Amino acid sequence: MKLLITVGEQRNILRAATLLNVAQPAATKMIRDLEATLGMQLFERSSRGVTPTLYGEVIIRHAKLILAQVRHASEELLSLREGTTGKIAVGTLLAASPSLLPRSIVALKRERPGITVSVVEGTNDKLMPMLRVGDLDLVVGRLPEYREREGLVQEVLYDEPVSIVVRKGHPLTDLPVVKLADLQAQEWIMPPPETSLRRQLEQSFRKARLELPTRAVESVSILANFTILKETDMVAALPYQVVDSQPDLVRLPVNFDIGYGAIGVTLRQGQDRSPATNYFLAVLKRVAEESVAGHTGGN
């Protein structure tokens, strides 16, 4: 199974065999034996390497899920024996990057230092397929407006309003109230079209009978977005709490409401989660409750 997955990723049997410490002839024979057993061709061969066929894609997808289950079984045995080990692969969206996720990881490492966490940043169209095949254990962030539910379960942690954000000293901060028309001519950092935040922005401009700003950079990188906002006169729509960690950024006083977004966690359906994942889920919920309580208290 590891060989199939690695060949699918590398598109080259020699490179895959080298990565797995297997001789190329042995790797080739394993693949051919499997193809003969199944009666199906799993890879197309060419002078440039190999490409998974439709049958190969199916086998690779299931191999990833099986290996994830095996890894979880191993972690559960270790956790039963030692109670503090495991690995978690977390997908993160913009809304979770600067606040909820880092604070949760800090709390987890303080309480369970033996658990290793890897973080992958992206949008739903990238992260949800990775979650389905077992490359990720959970995804944290803004839940999509039209939620992909097949094979997944989603839990709302809290609802968060959207803010329009600029750098301190931006010309728009001189206005007592900022209208959508004031923002239409500005340069923007826009979320990609496939995100729910982008759809909310489009709806706001459409309701005001305005075109979406055309001068824009599309980005979901929170670090890049913060730097661009601080060094330019660009405008961005960001979840409310995202701005709290940035003293050089301010929320504009606007006369319109973009709306709220549900911040939550997405997992695969079923009870195949490792003890480490379940523990981290509990930490996320606790940190989210503290964030909501602190935000309410601050108001």
Tab-separated table of C-alpha atoms in Angstrom:
chain	number	residue	atom	x	y	z
A	1	MET	CA	0.000	0.000	0.000
A	2	LYS	CA	2.833	2.415	0.815
A	3	LEU	CA	4.432	1.587	-2.538
A	4	LEU	CA	1.206	2.288	-4.445
A	5	ILE	CA	0.725	5.622	-2.675
A	6	THR	CA	4.344	6.689	-3.202
A	7	VAL	CA	4.346	5.704	-6.887
A	8	GLY	CA	1.113	7.664	-7.314
A	9	GLU	CA	2.713	10.727	-5.706
A	10	GLN	CA	6.106	10.482	-7.438
A	11	ARG	CA	4.817	9.315	-10.842
A	12	ASN	CA	8.045	7.297	-11.025
A	13	ILE	CA	8.715	3.741	-9.802
A	14	LEU	CA	12.465	4.253	-9.332
A	15	ARG	CA	12.010	7.361	-7.158
A	16	ALA	CA	9.269	5.646	-5.142
A	17	ALA	CA	11.395	2.536	-4.640
A	18	THR	CA	14.357	4.672	-3.526
A	19	LEU	CA	12.220	6.567	-0.999
A	20	LEU	CA	10.938	3.274	0.440
A	21	ASN	CA	14.337	1.521	0.409
A	22	VAL	CA	13.098	-1.099	-2.053
A	23	ALA	CA	14.922	-2.307	-5.167
A	24	GLN	CA	13.249	-1.105	-8.363
A	25	PRO	CA	12.796	-4.643	-9.817
A	26	ALA	CA	11.090	-5.724	-6.595
A	27	ALA	CA	8.833	-2.667	-6.635
A	28	THR	CA	7.915	-3.240	-10.296
A	29	LYS	CA	7.171	-6.921	-9.575
A	30	MET	CA	4.933	-6.030	-6.609
A	31	ILE	CA	2.875	-3.686	-8.769
A	32	ARG	CA	2.633	-6.161	-11.661
A	33	ASP	CA	1.638	-8.993	-9.278
A	34	LEU	CA	-1.119	-6.811	-7.815
A	35	GLU	CA	-2.350	-5.855	-11.283
A	36	ALA	CA	-2.404	-9.536	-12.252
A	37	THR	CA	-4.325	-10.464	-9.088
A	38	LEU	CA	-6.901	-7.723	-9.656
A	39	GLY	CA	-7.041	-8.200	-13.413
A	40	MET	CA	-6.743	-4.429	-13.841
A	41	GLN	CA	-4.021	-2.033	-14.961
A	42	LEU	CA	-3.249	0.352	-12.105
A	43	PHE	CA	-0.654	2.552	-13.849
A	44	GLU	CA	-0.089	3.811	-17.380
A	45	ARG	CA	3.592	3.478	-18.310
A	46	SER	CA	5.409	5.950	-20.549
A	47	SER	CA	8.946	7.209	-21.156
A	48	ARG	CA	8.274	10.030	-18.680
A	49	GLY	CA	7.149	7.762	-15.845
A	50	VAL	CA	3.853	6.286	-14.681
A	51	THR	CA	0.377	7.736	-14.148
A	52	PRO	CA	-2.395	6.080	-12.095
A	53	THR	CA	-5.346	4.805	-14.136
A	54	LEU	CA	-8.894	5.245	-12.833
A	55	TYR	CA	-8.495	1.856	-11.135
A	56	GLY	CA	-5.174	2.968	-9.678
A	57	GLU	CA	-6.698	6.156	-8.267
A	58	VAL	CA	-9.368	4.104	-6.477
A	59	ILE	CA	-6.816	1.677	-5.017
A	60	ILE	CA	-4.535	4.531	-3.893
A	61	ARG	CA	-7.435	6.360	-2.231
A	62	HIS	CA	-8.424	3.262	-0.263
A	63	ALA	CA	-4.797	2.473	0.579
A	64	LYS	CA	-4.466	5.908	2.204
A	65	LEU	CA	-7.585	5.304	4.294
A	66	ILE	CA	-6.400	1.829	5.342
A	67	LEU	CA	-2.965	3.111	6.340
A	68	ALA	CA	-4.613	5.932	8.308
A	69	GLN	CA	-6.664	3.312	10.172
A	70	VAL	CA	-3.535	1.232	10.836
A	71	ARG	CA	-1.730	4.351	12.109
A	72	HIS	CA	-4.663	5.166	14.388
A	73	ALA	CA	-4.678	1.593	15.734
A	74	SER	CA	-0.964	1.845	16.492
A	75	GLU	CA	-1.424	5.226	18.169
A	76	GLU	CA	-4.329	3.924	20.222
A	77	LEU	CA	-2.241	1.002	21.498
A	78	LEU	CA	0.603	3.372	22.387
A	79	SER	CA	-1.817	5.807	23.991
A	80	LEU	CA	-3.341	3.045	26.090
A	81	ARG	CA	0.122	2.068	27.238
A	82	GLU	CA	1.667	5.540	27.638
A	83	GLY	CA	-1.262	7.934	27.364
A	84	THR	CA	0.551	10.842	25.745
A	85	THR	CA	1.632	9.960	22.193
A	86	GLY	CA	0.215	10.387	18.722
A	87	LYS	CA	0.315	12.418	15.533
A	88	ILE	CA	-2.329	14.833	14.241
A	89	ALA	CA	-2.523	16.339	10.761
A	90	VAL	CA	-4.659	19.501	10.840
A	91	GLY	CA	-5.982	21.460	7.886
A	92	THR	CA	-6.568	25.132	8.575
A	93	LEU	CA	-8.559	27.883	6.933
A	94	LEU	CA	-7.994	31.627	7.264
A	95	ALA	CA	-10.353	32.133	10.204
A	96	ALA	CA	-8.528	29.648	12.427
A	97	SER	CA	-4.927	30.493	11.533
A	98	PRO	CA	-4.011	33.468	13.757
A	99	SER	CA	-6.026	32.769	16.889
A	100	LEU	CA	-7.995	29.590	17.504
A	101	LEU	CA	-5.562	27.055	16.061
A	102	PRO	CA	-2.285	28.423	17.503
A	103	ARG	CA	-3.806	28.809	20.962
A	104	SER	CA	-5.183	25.272	20.781
A	105	ILE	CA	-1.822	23.844	19.697
A	106	VAL	CA	-0.066	25.678	22.558
A	107	ALA	CA	-2.591	24.243	25.035
A	108	LEU	CA	-2.224	20.748	23.553
A	109	LYS	CA	1.592	20.805	23.715
A	110	ARG	CA	1.448	22.058	27.286
A	111	GLU	CA	-0.851	19.214	28.322
A	112	ARG	CA	0.333	16.440	25.970
A	113	PRO	CA	3.880	17.282	24.813
A	114	GLY	CA	4.297	13.840	23.214
A	115	ILE	CA	1.647	14.550	20.556
A	116	THR	CA	3.054	15.800	17.237
A	117	VAL	CA	0.995	18.251	15.181
A	118	SER	CA	1.440	19.051	11.488
A	119	VAL	CA	-0.516	21.945	9.944
A	120	VAL	CA	-1.590	22.346	6.305
A	121	GLU	CA	-3.043	25.710	5.232
A	122	GLY	CA	-5.452	25.991	2.323
A	123	THR	CA	-9.032	26.354	1.141
A	124	ASN	CA	-11.899	23.867	1.416
A	125	ASP	CA	-11.466	22.592	-2.147
A	126	LYS	CA	-7.926	21.474	-1.236
A	127	LEU	CA	-8.399	20.411	2.382
A	128	MET	CA	-11.650	18.412	2.238
A	129	PRO	CA	-10.362	15.830	-0.300
A	130	MET	CA	-7.229	15.415	1.865
A	131	LEU	CA	-9.464	14.842	4.901
A	132	ARG	CA	-11.579	12.268	3.079
A	133	VAL	CA	-8.600	10.113	2.052
A	134	GLY	CA	-6.883	10.251	5.449
A	135	ASP	CA	-4.098	12.748	4.693
A	136	LEU	CA	-5.666	15.034	7.329
A	137	ASP	CA	-7.337	14.121	10.611
A	138	LEU	CA	-9.470	17.261	10.879
A	139	VAL	CA	-9.975	20.696	9.327
A	140	VAL	CA	-10.433	23.799	11.486
A	141	GLY	CA	-11.809	27.124	10.309
A	142	ARG	CA	-14.715	28.814	8.628
A	143	LEU	CA	-17.326	26.239	7.624
A	144	PRO	CA	-18.485	26.534	4.006
A	145	GLU	CA	-21.903	28.064	3.396
A	146	TYR	CA	-22.832	25.074	1.236
A	147	ARG	CA	-21.308	22.317	3.268
A	148	GLU	CA	-19.864	19.187	1.739
A	149	ARG	CA	-21.350	16.557	3.993
A	150	GLU	CA	-20.722	13.304	2.154
A	151	GLY	CA	-18.526	11.190	4.425
A	152	LEU	CA	-17.877	14.149	6.751
A	153	VAL	CA	-19.244	15.568	9.979
A	154	GLN	CA	-19.024	19.239	10.934
A	155	GLU	CA	-19.416	20.931	14.285
A	156	VAL	CA	-19.860	24.667	14.808
A	157	LEU	CA	-17.612	26.087	17.550
A	158	TYR	CA	-18.811	29.704	17.346
A	159	ASP	CA	-20.148	32.332	14.943
A	160	GLU	CA	-17.910	35.241	14.056
A	161	PRO	CA	-18.710	38.543	12.293
A	162	VAL	CA	-16.668	39.788	9.338
A	163	SER	CA	-14.689	43.047	9.544
A	164	ILE	CA	-13.315	45.322	6.840
A	165	VAL	CA	-9.669	45.866	7.718
A	166	VAL	CA	-6.937	48.358	6.743
A	167	ARG	CA	-3.636	49.585	8.162
A	168	LYS	CA	-3.505	52.306	10.793
A	169	GLY	CA	-3.394	55.715	9.120
A	170	HIS	CA	-5.184	54.518	5.979
A	171	PRO	CA	-7.091	57.408	4.251
A	172	LEU	CA	-10.405	55.628	4.864
A	173	THR	CA	-9.893	55.814	8.629
A	174	ASP	CA	-10.574	59.570	8.407
A	175	LEU	CA	-14.177	58.895	7.380
A	176	PRO	CA	-16.762	58.755	10.198
A	177	VAL	CA	-18.605	55.980	8.331
A	178	VAL	CA	-17.330	53.943	5.392
A	179	LYS	CA	-19.789	52.920	2.668
A	180	LEU	CA	-19.482	50.112	0.157
A	181	ALA	CA	-19.137	52.740	-2.576
A	182	ASP	CA	-16.041	54.059	-0.761
A	183	LEU	CA	-14.561	50.556	-0.857
A	184	GLN	CA	-15.468	49.725	-4.443
A	185	ALA	CA	-12.595	51.739	-5.926
A	186	GLN	CA	-10.003	50.454	-3.451
A	187	GLU	CA	-7.429	47.755	-4.066
A	188	TRP	CA	-8.404	44.596	-2.199
A	189	ILE	CA	-7.005	41.377	-0.866
A	190	MET	CA	-9.808	39.027	-1.882
A	191	PRO	CA	-10.457	35.480	-0.703
A	192	PRO	CA	-10.555	33.018	-3.635
A	193	PRO	CA	-13.876	32.517	-5.494
A	194	GLU	CA	-14.461	29.078	-3.982
A	195	THR	CA	-14.618	30.420	-0.402
A	196	SER	CA	-17.795	31.320	1.492
A	197	LEU	CA	-16.289	34.672	2.542
A	198	ARG	CA	-15.859	35.611	-1.131
A	199	ARG	CA	-19.496	34.733	-1.800
A	200	GLN	CA	-20.577	36.933	1.119
A	201	LEU	CA	-18.605	39.855	-0.296
A	202	GLU	CA	-20.104	39.349	-3.747
A	203	GLN	CA	-23.609	39.332	-2.259
A	204	SER	CA	-22.939	42.558	-0.321
A	205	PHE	CA	-21.753	44.417	-3.426
A	206	ARG	CA	-24.557	42.961	-5.532
A	207	LYS	CA	-27.203	44.119	-3.021
A	208	ALA	CA	-25.726	47.623	-3.207
A	209	ARG	CA	-25.861	47.413	-7.038
A	210	LEU	CA	-22.090	47.691	-7.234
A	211	GLU	CA	-19.525	45.638	-9.111
A	212	LEU	CA	-17.022	43.639	-7.088
A	213	PRO	CA	-13.703	45.542	-6.900
A	214	THR	CA	-11.564	44.587	-9.902
A	215	ARG	CA	-8.174	45.616	-8.536
A	216	ALA	CA	-7.444	42.724	-6.242
A	217	VAL	CA	-4.958	40.132	-5.070
A	218	GLU	CA	-6.422	36.715	-4.200
A	219	SER	CA	-4.807	35.165	-1.137
A	220	VAL	CA	-5.590	32.882	1.795
A	221	SER	CA	-2.128	33.217	3.355
A	222	ILE	CA	-2.719	34.989	6.637
A	223	LEU	CA	0.944	35.975	6.988
A	224	ALA	CA	1.101	37.434	3.474
A	225	ASN	CA	-2.225	39.225	3.969
A	226	PHE	CA	-1.095	40.886	7.198
A	227	THR	CA	2.160	42.075	5.611
A	228	ILE	CA	0.437	43.433	2.483
A	229	LEU	CA	-2.182	45.272	4.562
A	230	LYS	CA	0.476	46.899	6.766
A	231	GLU	CA	2.621	48.059	3.840
A	232	THR	CA	-0.057	49.231	1.361
A	233	ASP	CA	-3.451	50.941	1.216
A	234	MET	CA	-5.190	47.683	0.334
A	235	VAL	CA	-8.412	46.570	2.009
A	236	ALA	CA	-9.433	43.105	3.195
A	237	ALA	CA	-12.445	41.377	4.727
A	238	LEU	CA	-11.304	39.283	7.673
A	239	PRO	CA	-13.007	37.405	10.514
A	240	TYR	CA	-13.383	39.693	13.534
A	241	GLN	CA	-10.926	38.004	15.905
A	242	VAL	CA	-8.251	37.668	13.227
A	243	VAL	CA	-7.509	41.387	13.629
A	244	ASP	CA	-7.035	41.280	17.413
A	245	SER	CA	-3.499	39.917	17.128
A	246	GLN	CA	-2.379	42.761	14.815
A	247	PRO	CA	-1.921	46.179	16.510
A	248	ASP	CA	-1.000	47.806	13.165
A	249	LEU	CA	-4.388	46.945	11.637
A	250	VAL	CA	-7.789	48.499	12.336
A	251	ARG	CA	-11.408	47.685	11.567
A	252	LEU	CA	-13.229	50.292	9.512
A	253	PRO	CA	-16.565	51.681	10.786
A	254	VAL	CA	-18.859	50.478	7.999
A	255	ASN	CA	-22.567	51.138	7.379
A	256	PHE	CA	-23.289	47.649	6.053
A	257	ASP	CA	-23.252	44.109	7.366
A	258	ILE	CA	-21.350	41.399	5.505
A	259	GLY	CA	-22.646	38.869	7.967
A	260	TYR	CA	-21.365	36.106	10.182
A	261	GLY	CA	-19.446	32.952	9.487
A	262	ALA	CA	-19.588	29.705	11.395
A	263	ILE	CA	-16.158	28.719	12.721
A	264	GLY	CA	-15.921	25.003	13.315
A	265	VAL	CA	-14.238	21.681	12.813
A	266	THR	CA	-14.734	19.047	10.091
A	267	LEU	CA	-13.894	15.362	10.550
A	268	ARG	CA	-14.450	12.100	8.712
A	269	GLN	CA	-17.682	10.370	9.575
A	270	GLY	CA	-17.417	7.351	11.838
A	271	GLN	CA	-15.395	6.480	14.903
A	272	ASP	CA	-11.965	5.994	13.323
A	273	ARG	CA	-10.367	8.942	15.091
A	274	SER	CA	-7.171	8.439	17.057
A	275	PRO	CA	-7.013	9.249	20.792
A	276	ALA	CA	-4.707	12.180	19.969
A	277	THR	CA	-7.267	13.603	17.526
A	278	ASN	CA	-10.088	13.226	20.050
A	279	TYR	CA	-8.015	14.952	22.721
A	280	PHE	CA	-7.155	17.825	20.374
A	281	LEU	CA	-10.829	18.168	19.445
A	282	ALA	CA	-11.651	18.625	23.126
A	283	VAL	CA	-8.895	21.259	23.408
A	284	LEU	CA	-10.268	23.131	20.368
A	285	LYS	CA	-13.730	23.241	21.913
A	286	ARG	CA	-12.363	24.520	25.202
A	287	VAL	CA	-10.249	27.242	23.566
A	288	ALA	CA	-13.202	28.264	21.362
A	289	GLU	CA	-15.420	28.632	24.447
A	290	GLU	CA	-12.740	30.770	26.146
A	291	SER	CA	-12.448	32.954	23.006
A	292	VAL	CA	-16.197	33.526	22.848
A	293	ALA	CA	-16.347	34.296	26.589
A	294	GLY	CA	-13.423	36.733	26.315
A	295	HIS	CA	-14.890	38.449	23.256
A	296	THR	CA	-18.311	38.806	24.930
A	297	GLY	CA	-16.691	40.145	28.082
A	298	GLY	CA	-14.675	42.654	26.028
A	299	ASN	CA	-17.868	44.053	24.509
